[in-house]
CSV table of C-alpha atoms in Angstrom, one decimal:
chain,number,residue,atom,x,y,z
U,126,MET,CA,150.7,-26.9,-103.6
U,127,GLU,CA,153.5,-27.5,-101.1
U,128,VAL,CA,155.8,-24.8,-99.5
U,129,SER,CA,158.9,-26.7,-101.0
U,130,THR,CA,157.5,-26.4,-104.4
U,131,ILE,CA,156.8,-23.1,-104.5
U,132,ALA,CA,160.2,-22.4,-103.6
U,133,LEU,CA,162.0,-24.9,-106.3
U,134,ILE,CA,159.7,-22.9,-109.0
U,135,ILE,CA,160.8,-19.6,-107.8
U,136,ILE,CA,164.4,-20.7,-107.6
U,137,GLY,CA,164.2,-22.3,-111.1
U,138,VAL,CA,162.2,-18.9,-112.6
U,139,MET,CA,165.3,-16.9,-111.0
U,140,LEU,CA,167.6,-19.0,-112.8
U,141,VAL,CA,166.2,-18.6,-116.1
U,142,LEU,CA,166.6,-15.0,-115.2
U,143,TYR,CA,170.0,-14.8,-114.5
U,144,ALA,CA,170.5,-16.9,-117.4
U,145,THR,CA,169.0,-15.0,-119.8
U,146,GLU,CA,169.8,-11.6,-118.4
U,147,ALA,CA,166.3,-10.2,-119.1
U,148,MET,CA,167.0,-8.6,-115.7
U,149,PRO,CA,170.0,-6.7,-114.2
U,150,ILE,CA,171.2,-9.6,-111.8
U,151,ALA,CA,170.9,-7.4,-108.7
U,152,VAL,CA,166.6,-6.9,-109.5
U,153,THR,CA,166.1,-10.2,-110.2
U,154,SER,CA,167.6,-11.3,-106.7
U,155,ILE,CA,165.5,-8.9,-105.3
U,156,SER,CA,162.2,-10.2,-106.9
U,157,ALA,CA,163.0,-13.6,-105.5
U,158,CYS,CA,163.4,-12.5,-102.4
U,159,ILE,CA,159.9,-10.8,-103.2
U,160,ALA,CA,158.2,-14.1,-104.3
U,161,LEU,CA,159.5,-15.9,-101.5
U,162,ALA,CA,157.3,-13.6,-99.4
U,163,VAL,CA,154.5,-13.0,-101.7
U,164,PHE,CA,153.5,-16.4,-102.0
U,165,GLY,CA,154.3,-17.7,-98.4
U,166,VAL,CA,157.7,-19.3,-98.2
U,167,LEU,CA,159.4,-16.8,-95.9
U,168,PRO,CA,158.0,-13.8,-93.9
U,169,PHE,CA,158.8,-10.9,-95.7
U,170,THR,CA,161.1,-9.5,-92.6
U,171,ALA,CA,162.7,-13.5,-93.2
U,172,ALA,CA,163.3,-12.7,-97.2
U,173,PHE,CA,165.1,-9.3,-96.1
U,174,SER,CA,166.7,-10.3,-93.2
U,175,GLY,CA,170.0,-10.8,-95.3
U,176,PHE,CA,170.7,-7.3,-95.4
U,177,GLY,CA,171.1,-7.3,-91.9
U,178,ASN,CA,173.6,-9.9,-92.3
U,179,ASP,CA,177.5,-9.6,-90.6
U,180,ILE,CA,179.3,-10.6,-94.0
U,181,VAL,CA,177.2,-7.9,-95.9
U,182,TYR,CA,178.5,-5.4,-93.2
U,183,LEU,CA,181.7,-6.5,-93.8
U,184,ILE,CA,181.9,-6.6,-97.5
U,185,VAL,CA,180.5,-3.0,-97.0
U,186,GLY,CA,183.1,-2.1,-94.9
U,187,MET,CA,186.1,-3.8,-96.6
U,188,VAL,CA,185.2,-1.9,-99.7
U,189,ILE,CA,185.3,1.2,-98.2
U,190,VAL,CA,188.4,0.9,-96.9
U,191,GLY,CA,189.8,-0.5,-99.9
U,192,ASN,CA,188.7,2.3,-101.7
U,193,ALA,CA,190.5,4.5,-99.1
U,194,LEU,CA,193.4,2.9,-100.1
U,195,PHE,CA,193.1,3.9,-104.1
U,196,GLU,CA,192.1,7.4,-102.4
U,197,THR,CA,194.9,8.1,-100.5
U,198,GLY,CA,197.6,6.8,-102.9
U,199,VAL,CA,198.8,3.3,-100.7
U,200,ALA,CA,197.0,0.7,-103.0
U,201,SER,CA,198.6,2.4,-105.9
U,202,PHE,CA,202.1,2.5,-103.9
U,203,ILE,CA,201.5,-1.7,-103.1
U,204,GLY,CA,200.1,-1.8,-106.9
U,205,LYS,CA,203.3,-0.3,-108.7
U,206,LYS,CA,205.5,-2.6,-106.5
U,207,ILE,CA,203.7,-5.4,-107.4
U,208,ILE,CA,204.3,-4.7,-111.3
U,209,SER,CA,208.0,-3.9,-110.2
U,210,VAL,CA,208.5,-7.3,-109.1
U,211,VAL,CA,206.2,-9.6,-111.0
U,212,GLY,CA,205.9,-7.5,-114.3
U,213,THR,CA,202.7,-7.2,-116.2
U,214,SER,CA,202.4,-10.8,-117.4
U,215,GLU,CA,198.9,-11.8,-116.6
U,216,ARG,CA,200.0,-15.3,-116.3
U,217,ILE,CA,202.8,-14.4,-113.6
U,218,PHE,CA,200.6,-12.0,-111.9
U,219,MET,CA,197.8,-14.6,-111.2
U,220,LEU,CA,200.5,-16.9,-110.4
U,221,ALA,CA,201.9,-13.9,-107.8
U,222,LEU,CA,198.6,-14.0,-106.0
U,223,VAL,CA,198.3,-17.5,-105.2
U,224,PRO,CA,200.1,-18.1,-102.0
U,225,VAL,CA,199.1,-14.6,-100.8
U,226,THR,CA,195.5,-15.4,-101.1
U,227,THR,CA,196.1,-18.3,-100.2
U,228,SER,CA,197.8,-17.7,-97.1
U,229,ILE,CA,195.5,-14.8,-95.9
U,230,SER,CA,192.2,-17.1,-96.6
U,231,MET,CA,193.8,-19.9,-94.7
U,232,PHE,CA,193.7,-17.7,-91.3
U,233,LEU,CA,191.5,-15.0,-91.6
U,234,SER,CA,188.8,-16.2,-93.7
U,235,ASN,CA,187.8,-16.7,-97.3
U,236,THR,CA,185.5,-13.1,-97.5
U,237,ALA,CA,188.2,-11.5,-95.5
U,238,ALA,CA,191.1,-12.3,-97.8
U,239,ALA,CA,189.0,-11.1,-101.1
U,240,SER,CA,188.3,-7.8,-99.6
U,241,ILE,CA,191.7,-7.4,-98.3
U,242,MET,CA,193.3,-8.5,-101.7
U,243,LEU,CA,190.6,-7.5,-104.7
U,244,PRO,CA,191.8,-3.8,-104.2
U,245,ILE,CA,195.2,-4.7,-104.2
U,246,ALA,CA,195.4,-6.8,-107.4
U,247,GLY,CA,192.7,-3.8,-108.6
U,248,SER,CA,195.6,-1.0,-107.8
U,249,ALA,CA,198.3,-3.5,-109.6
U,250,ILE,CA,195.9,-3.7,-112.5
U,251,SER,CA,195.7,0.1,-112.7
U,252,ALA,CA,199.4,0.5,-113.0
U,253,SER,CA,199.6,-2.1,-115.3
U,254,GLY,CA,198.7,0.4,-118.0
U,255,GLY,CA,196.2,-1.9,-119.7
U,256,LYS,CA,198.1,-5.0,-119.7
U,257,LEU,CA,196.6,-6.5,-117.2
U,258,LYS,CA,192.7,-6.9,-117.0
U,259,LYS,CA,190.1,-6.8,-113.9
U,260,LYS,CA,187.9,-9.3,-115.9
U,261,ASN,CA,190.8,-11.8,-116.5
U,262,THR,CA,192.1,-11.7,-112.4
U,263,PHE,CA,189.3,-10.9,-110.4
U,264,MET,CA,187.2,-14.1,-110.6
U,265,MET,CA,190.3,-16.6,-110.4
U,266,LEU,CA,191.1,-14.6,-106.9
U,267,GLY,CA,187.4,-14.9,-105.5
U,268,ILE,CA,187.7,-18.4,-106.5
U,269,LEU,CA,191.0,-18.8,-104.9
U,270,ALA,CA,190.2,-17.2,-101.5
U,271,VAL,CA,187.0,-19.6,-101.3
U,272,THR,CA,189.3,-22.4,-102.0
U,273,GLY,CA,192.1,-21.2,-99.7
U,274,GLY,CA,189.3,-20.8,-97.2
U,275,GLY,CA,188.8,-24.3,-97.2
U,276,LEU,CA,192.3,-25.3,-95.9
U,277,THR,CA,191.9,-25.1,-92.2
U,278,LEU,CA,189.3,-25.3,-90.0
U,279,VAL,CA,189.0,-21.6,-89.7
U,280,GLY,CA,188.8,-20.3,-93.1
U,281,SER,CA,185.2,-20.9,-93.8
U,282,THR,CA,182.1,-21.9,-91.8
U,283,PRO,CA,181.1,-25.3,-93.0
U,284,GLN,CA,184.0,-26.9,-91.2
U,285,LEU,CA,183.7,-25.5,-88.2
U,286,ILE,CA,179.7,-26.8,-88.5
U,287,ALA,CA,181.2,-30.2,-89.3
U,288,GLN,CA,183.3,-30.4,-86.3
U,289,GLY,CA,180.7,-29.6,-84.1
U,290,PHE,CA,178.6,-32.3,-85.5
U,291,LEU,CA,181.4,-34.6,-84.7
U,292,SER,CA,182.4,-33.3,-81.4
U,293,GLU,CA,178.9,-33.4,-79.9
U,294,GLY,CA,178.5,-36.9,-81.1
U,295,GLY,CA,181.6,-38.3,-80.2
U,296,HIS,CA,182.8,-39.0,-83.1
U,297,GLU,CA,186.7,-38.4,-84.5
U,298,THR,CA,187.2,-34.8,-84.9
U,299,MET,CA,189.3,-33.4,-87.8
U,300,SER,CA,192.8,-32.0,-86.9
U,301,PHE,CA,193.4,-28.3,-87.8
U,302,PHE,CA,195.1,-29.0,-91.5
U,303,GLU,CA,193.4,-31.9,-92.1
U,304,LEU,CA,191.2,-30.5,-95.0
U,305,SER,CA,194.3,-29.6,-96.7
U,306,ARG,CA,194.8,-33.4,-97.8
U,307,THR,CA,191.7,-32.0,-100.4
U,308,GLY,CA,192.4,-28.3,-100.4
U,309,LEU,CA,195.9,-28.2,-101.5
U,310,PRO,CA,195.3,-30.4,-104.4
U,311,ILE,CA,192.5,-28.3,-105.6
U,312,ILE,CA,194.6,-25.4,-105.3
U,313,LEU,CA,197.1,-26.6,-107.6
U,314,LEU,CA,194.4,-27.9,-110.2
U,315,LEU,CA,192.9,-24.3,-110.0
U,316,VAL,CA,196.9,-22.8,-111.1
U,317,ILE,CA,197.0,-25.6,-113.6
U,318,TYR,CA,193.2,-24.3,-114.5
U,319,TYR,CA,194.2,-20.7,-115.0
U,320,GLN,CA,197.4,-21.0,-116.5
U,321,THR,CA,195.9,-23.2,-119.5
U,322,ILE,CA,192.5,-23.8,-120.5
U,323,GLY,CA,191.2,-21.5,-118.0
U,324,PHE,CA,193.1,-18.7,-119.2
U,325,VAL,CA,192.5,-19.5,-123.2
U,326,MET,CA,188.0,-19.5,-122.3
U,327,GLN,CA,189.0,-16.1,-120.7
U,328,LYS,CA,190.1,-14.9,-123.9
U,329,LYS,CA,187.0,-16.0,-125.8
U,330,PHE,CA,184.6,-15.9,-123.8
U,331,PHE,CA,185.0,-12.6,-121.5
U,332,ASN,CA,184.1,-10.1,-124.9
U,333,PHE,CA,183.1,-7.2,-122.5
U,334,GLU,CA,185.3,-3.9,-121.8
U,335,ASP,CA,187.3,-4.2,-118.7
U,336,VAL,CA,185.6,-2.1,-116.2
U,337,GLU,CA,187.6,0.8,-115.0
U,338,ASP,CA,187.9,2.5,-111.4
U,339,ALA,CA,185.2,5.5,-111.2
U,340,PRO,CA,186.9,9.0,-112.3
U,341,LEU,CA,186.9,11.6,-109.4
U,342,PRO,CA,183.7,13.9,-109.9
U,343,VAL,CA,185.5,17.7,-110.8
U,344,ALA,CA,184.4,18.7,-107.3
U,345,ASP,CA,187.1,16.1,-105.4
U,346,ALA,CA,189.9,16.4,-108.2
U,347,VAL,CA,192.0,18.3,-106.3
U,348,GLN,CA,192.4,15.1,-103.5
U,349,GLU,CA,194.4,13.4,-106.5
U,350,GLU,CA,197.5,15.5,-106.2
U,351,PRO,CA,199.6,15.5,-103.9
U,352,LYS,CA,199.1,12.5,-101.9
U,353,SER,CA,199.3,12.9,-98.3
U,354,PRO,CA,202.1,10.8,-96.7
U,355,VAL,CA,200.0,11.2,-93.5
U,356,LYS,CA,196.7,10.0,-94.8
U,357,MET,CA,198.5,7.3,-96.4
U,358,ALA,CA,200.0,6.5,-93.1
U,359,ILE,CA,196.5,6.4,-91.6
U,360,SER,CA,194.8,4.6,-94.0
U,361,LEU,CA,197.3,1.9,-94.0
U,362,ALA,CA,197.2,1.9,-90.2
U,363,ILE,CA,193.4,0.9,-90.5
U,364,LEU,CA,193.7,-1.6,-93.0
U,365,ALA,CA,196.3,-3.3,-90.2
U,366,PHE,CA,193.5,-2.6,-87.4
U,367,CYS,CA,191.2,-4.6,-89.7
U,368,ILE,CA,193.2,-7.1,-90.1
U,369,GLY,CA,194.3,-7.1,-86.5
U,370,GLY,CA,190.5,-7.6,-85.6
U,371,PHE,CA,189.6,-10.6,-87.9
U,372,LEU,CA,192.3,-12.2,-86.3
U,373,ALA,CA,191.6,-11.5,-82.6
U,374,GLU,CA,187.7,-12.2,-83.0
U,375,ILE,CA,186.8,-9.9,-80.1
U,376,TRP,CA,183.9,-8.2,-82.4
U,377,SER,CA,182.5,-9.6,-85.3
U,378,PRO,CA,184.4,-9.1,-88.7
U,379,GLY,CA,181.1,-6.9,-89.8
U,380,ILE,CA,182.2,-4.6,-86.9
U,381,VAL,CA,185.3,-4.7,-87.4
U,382,ALA,CA,185.4,-3.9,-91.1
U,383,MET,CA,182.7,-1.0,-90.7
U,384,THR,CA,184.6,0.5,-87.4
U,385,GLY,CA,187.9,0.8,-90.1
U,386,ALA,CA,185.1,2.2,-92.6
U,387,VAL,CA,183.6,4.9,-90.3
U,388,ALA,CA,187.5,5.9,-89.3
U,389,CYS,CA,188.6,6.1,-93.1
U,390,ILE,CA,186.0,8.8,-93.6
U,391,ALA,CA,186.2,10.1,-90.1
U,392,THR,CA,189.8,11.0,-91.0
U,393,GLY,CA,189.3,12.0,-94.5
U,394,CYS,CA,191.0,8.9,-96.3
U,395,ILE,CA,188.0,9.5,-98.4
U,396,THR,CA,185.2,11.6,-98.7
U,397,GLN,CA,181.6,10.5,-98.0
U,398,LYS,CA,180.4,11.4,-101.3
U,399,ARG,CA,183.3,9.2,-102.8
U,400,VAL,CA,181.8,6.1,-100.9
U,401,PHE,CA,178.4,6.5,-101.9
U,402,ALA,CA,179.7,6.7,-106.1
U,403,LYS,CA,182.4,3.9,-105.9
U,404,MET,CA,180.5,1.4,-103.6
U,405,ASP,CA,179.4,-1.7,-106.0
U,406,TRP,CA,175.7,-1.6,-105.3
U,407,THR,CA,175.2,-5.2,-107.3
U,408,THR,CA,177.4,-6.8,-105.1
U,409,VAL,CA,175.7,-5.5,-101.7
U,410,VAL,CA,172.1,-6.5,-103.0
U,411,VAL,CA,172.7,-10.1,-104.2
U,412,MET,CA,175.1,-10.6,-101.1
U,413,GLY,CA,172.3,-9.2,-99.1
U,414,ALA,CA,169.2,-11.1,-101.1
U,415,SER,CA,170.9,-14.6,-101.0
U,416,PHE,CA,170.5,-15.2,-97.4
U,417,GLY,CA,166.9,-14.4,-97.8
U,418,ILE,CA,167.0,-17.1,-100.9
U,419,SER,CA,169.4,-19.5,-98.9
U,420,ALA,CA,166.7,-19.4,-96.1
U,421,GLY,CA,163.7,-19.7,-98.5
U,422,ILE,CA,165.6,-23.1,-99.9
U,423,GLN,CA,166.0,-24.1,-96.2
U,424,THR,CA,163.3,-23.4,-94.2
U,425,SER,CA,160.8,-24.4,-96.9
U,426,GLY,CA,162.3,-27.9,-97.0
U,427,ALA,CA,163.0,-27.3,-100.6
U,428,GLY,CA,166.9,-28.4,-100.1
U,429,ALA,CA,166.1,-31.0,-97.6
U,430,LEU,CA,163.9,-32.3,-100.4
U,431,VAL,CA,166.4,-31.9,-103.0
U,432,ALA,CA,168.9,-33.8,-100.5
U,433,GLN,CA,166.6,-36.9,-100.2
U,434,THR,CA,165.8,-37.4,-104.2
U,435,VAL,CA,169.6,-37.6,-104.5
U,436,ILE,CA,170.2,-40.0,-101.8
U,437,GLY,CA,167.1,-41.9,-102.7
U,438,PHE,CA,169.2,-42.5,-106.3
U,439,LEU,CA,172.4,-44.4,-104.4
U,440,GLY,CA,169.8,-47.5,-103.9
U,441,ASP,CA,170.8,-50.5,-101.4
U,442,ASN,CA,174.2,-51.5,-102.4
U,443,VAL,CA,176.1,-48.5,-101.6
U,444,THR,CA,180.0,-47.8,-100.4
U,445,PRO,CA,181.7,-45.5,-98.6
U,446,TRP,CA,183.1,-44.1,-101.7
U,447,LEU,CA,179.9,-44.0,-103.8
U,448,LEU,CA,178.2,-42.0,-100.5
U,449,TRP,CA,181.5,-39.9,-100.7
U,450,THR,CA,180.7,-39.0,-104.4
U,451,ALA,CA,177.0,-38.2,-103.6
U,452,LEU,CA,177.7,-36.0,-101.1
U,453,VAL,CA,180.5,-33.9,-102.7
U,454,ILE,CA,177.9,-33.6,-105.9
U,455,LEU,CA,175.2,-32.5,-103.7
U,456,SER,CA,177.2,-30.4,-101.4
U,457,THR,CA,178.7,-28.6,-104.3
U,458,ILE,CA,175.3,-28.0,-106.1
U,459,LEU,CA,173.4,-26.9,-103.2
U,460,THR,CA,176.2,-24.7,-102.3
U,461,ASN,CA,175.9,-23.0,-105.7
U,462,PHE,CA,172.3,-21.3,-104.5
U,463,MET,CA,172.5,-21.5,-100.7
U,464,SER,CA,175.3,-19.8,-98.4
U,465,SER,CA,178.0,-22.4,-97.6
U,466,THR,CA,177.0,-22.2,-94.1
U,467,ALA,CA,173.3,-23.3,-95.0
U,468,THR,CA,174.3,-25.8,-97.0
U,469,ALA,CA,176.6,-27.5,-94.3
U,470,ALA,CA,173.6,-27.3,-91.5
U,471,LEU,CA,171.1,-28.9,-94.1
U,472,LEU,CA,173.6,-31.6,-95.1
U,473,VAL,CA,176.3,-32.3,-92.1
U,474,PRO,CA,173.2,-34.2,-89.8
U,475,ILE,CA,172.2,-36.1,-92.9
U,476,ALA,CA,175.6,-37.2,-93.9
U,477,GLY,CA,176.5,-38.3,-90.5
U,478,MET,CA,173.1,-40.2,-89.7
U,479,LEU,CA,173.6,-41.9,-93.5
U,480,ALA,CA,177.5,-43.2,-92.1
U,481,ILE,CA,176.0,-44.6,-88.9
U,482,GLU,CA,173.2,-46.1,-90.6
U,483,LEU,CA,175.6,-47.6,-93.1
U,484,GLY,CA,178.4,-48.7,-90.7
U,485,PHE,CA,180.6,-46.2,-92.7
U,486,ASP,CA,183.1,-43.6,-90.9
U,487,VAL,CA,181.3,-40.8,-89.8
U,488,LYS,CA,184.3,-38.4,-90.0
U,489,HIS,CA,185.1,-38.9,-93.5
U,490,SER,CA,181.2,-38.5,-94.6
U,491,VAL,CA,180.7,-35.2,-92.7
U,492,MET,CA,183.8,-34.0,-94.4
U,493,ALA,CA,182.6,-34.6,-97.7
U,494,ILE,CA,180.0,-31.9,-96.8
U,495,ALA,CA,182.3,-29.3,-95.7
U,496,ILE,CA,184.8,-29.8,-98.4
U,497,ALA,CA,182.3,-29.6,-101.1
U,498,ALA,CA,180.9,-26.8,-99.6
U,499,ASN,CA,183.6,-24.5,-100.3
U,500,VAL,CA,184.0,-25.3,-103.8
U,501,GLY,CA,181.2,-23.6,-105.0
U,502,TYR,CA,181.8,-21.5,-108.2
U,503,ALA,CA,179.5,-21.7,-110.6
U,504,THR,CA,177.0,-19.0,-110.1
U,505,PRO,CA,177.5,-15.5,-108.8
U,506,VAL,CA,175.7,-16.2,-105.3
U,507,SER,CA,177.6,-19.4,-104.3
U,508,THR,CA,179.7,-17.5,-101.7
U,509,PRO,CA,180.5,-14.0,-100.8
U,510,PRO,CA,184.2,-13.8,-102.1
U,511,VAL,CA,183.2,-15.0,-105.3
U,512,THR,CA,179.8,-12.7,-105.4
U,513,MET,CA,182.2,-9.7,-104.5
U,514,THR,CA,183.9,-10.2,-108.3
U,515,LEU,CA,181.1,-8.6,-109.8
U,516,VAL,CA,182.6,-5.8,-109.7
U,517,ALA,CA,184.8,-6.5,-112.3
U,518,GLY,CA,181.5,-6.5,-114.6
U,519,TYR,CA,180.9,-10.5,-115.0
U,520,ARG,CA,178.0,-11.5,-116.5
U,521,PHE,CA,176.2,-14.5,-114.8
U,522,LYS,CA,177.0,-16.8,-117.8
U,523,ASP,CA,180.4,-15.7,-117.4
U,524,TYR,CA,180.6,-17.7,-113.9
U,525,VAL,CA,178.5,-20.7,-115.1
U,526,ILE,CA,180.9,-21.1,-118.1
U,527,LEU,CA,184.5,-19.9,-116.3
U,528,GLY,CA,183.7,-21.3,-112.7
U,529,GLY,CA,181.1,-23.7,-113.6
U,530,THR,CA,184.1,-25.4,-116.2
U,531,PHE,CA,186.3,-25.3,-112.6
U,532,ASN,CA,183.9,-26.2,-110.5
U,533,VAL,CA,183.1,-29.7,-112.8
U,534,LEU,CA,186.8,-30.3,-112.6
U,535,ALA,CA,187.3,-29.8,-108.8
U,536,ILE,CA,184.3,-32.3,-108.4
U,537,ILE,CA,186.1,-34.5,-110.3
U,538,LEU,CA,189.1,-34.4,-108.5
U,539,LEU,CA,187.3,-34.9,-105.1
U,540,ILE,CA,185.8,-37.9,-106.3
U,541,LEU,CA,189.5,-39.5,-107.5
U,542,LEU,CA,191.0,-38.4,-104.6
U,543,TYR,CA,189.2,-40.2,-102.1
U,544,PRO,CA,190.7,-43.8,-101.9
U,545,ILE,CA,193.8,-41.7,-102.7
U,546,VAL,CA,193.3,-39.9,-99.1
U,547,PHE,CA,191.0,-41.9,-97.0
């Protein structure tokens, strides 16, 4: 049996287990990595190499920094200020998150934006007296961070890969804000969705108790009162250091985040015991395993097989709009199961070669991949910001129902935008 076929079978079984929740999502993710190694799709070290990925350490580090903001009282202070301004209406609260999250994800990265905004939103939710819910807010916030990262050349990796291909091939390159021509309409669609049908669907399908922050152990309870102004200032300074580090790009994001995390523990902003107690291990495991799964799809040829099959359906009478449609759909589907970086690395050269062969605009075809790689919302393994929202207690089917519905709407919008934008 071909290695690509084995990889597709493993992914298919994984999806069934995700959908049926026969096993916890983290166990399913680890099992998929084990299967990829056992059946020879990847070496064992490659199957689990994702746990050493910089993005995993970015998430771990920023979760610790975020929890330190809770422990010192900074997050609570910010949360109460937000509540005092926007009130406790969930619709208004969600609207208030849009400009801030979008602005951060445009210029830092979508993962960094989610790392910063999730604890801030969580603190506001805690201060609302139960009127705001994580389950009704966090998924939207993760999707918003992903989409916002697709507005500029630096918000996420796929557009950098696309830009590199265009530059090296001597083709016309993208301007810094050119992706906003399709990204901003998706942001607007997201706002409309979560103010209308998405909001109603959440109330209907999210039939589980909202996740509350873990209480302090008795031994640590003394830390709750009083709050130390010095530690509040220190934790804020550490957050500022992380943001500055992300912008300066002197170190990798993972190193910046872990440096901030170590500083939080060393200065007593959060204890080691609390770090381990409050860490969202499901997110860490799923994120780490997702890189191994992505590598299995890519290196086995399974991703290329899917791409070739889809392209083969186009036939001989291909128009630029039809090619755009096929590339958008293909990129979005693969992004929901591979990392957006791997999807772009796989599909950008294919899109470019197809455009050259057909005599179409190379930049537009490559942009289709970069844009659609930032609209994967239908699974919790699609992108790091969406994975991070697992902390709110979502099940796999919740992403399929809420994120998947919006994913379809976003694809339709991108298809309709082509003749208008280009």
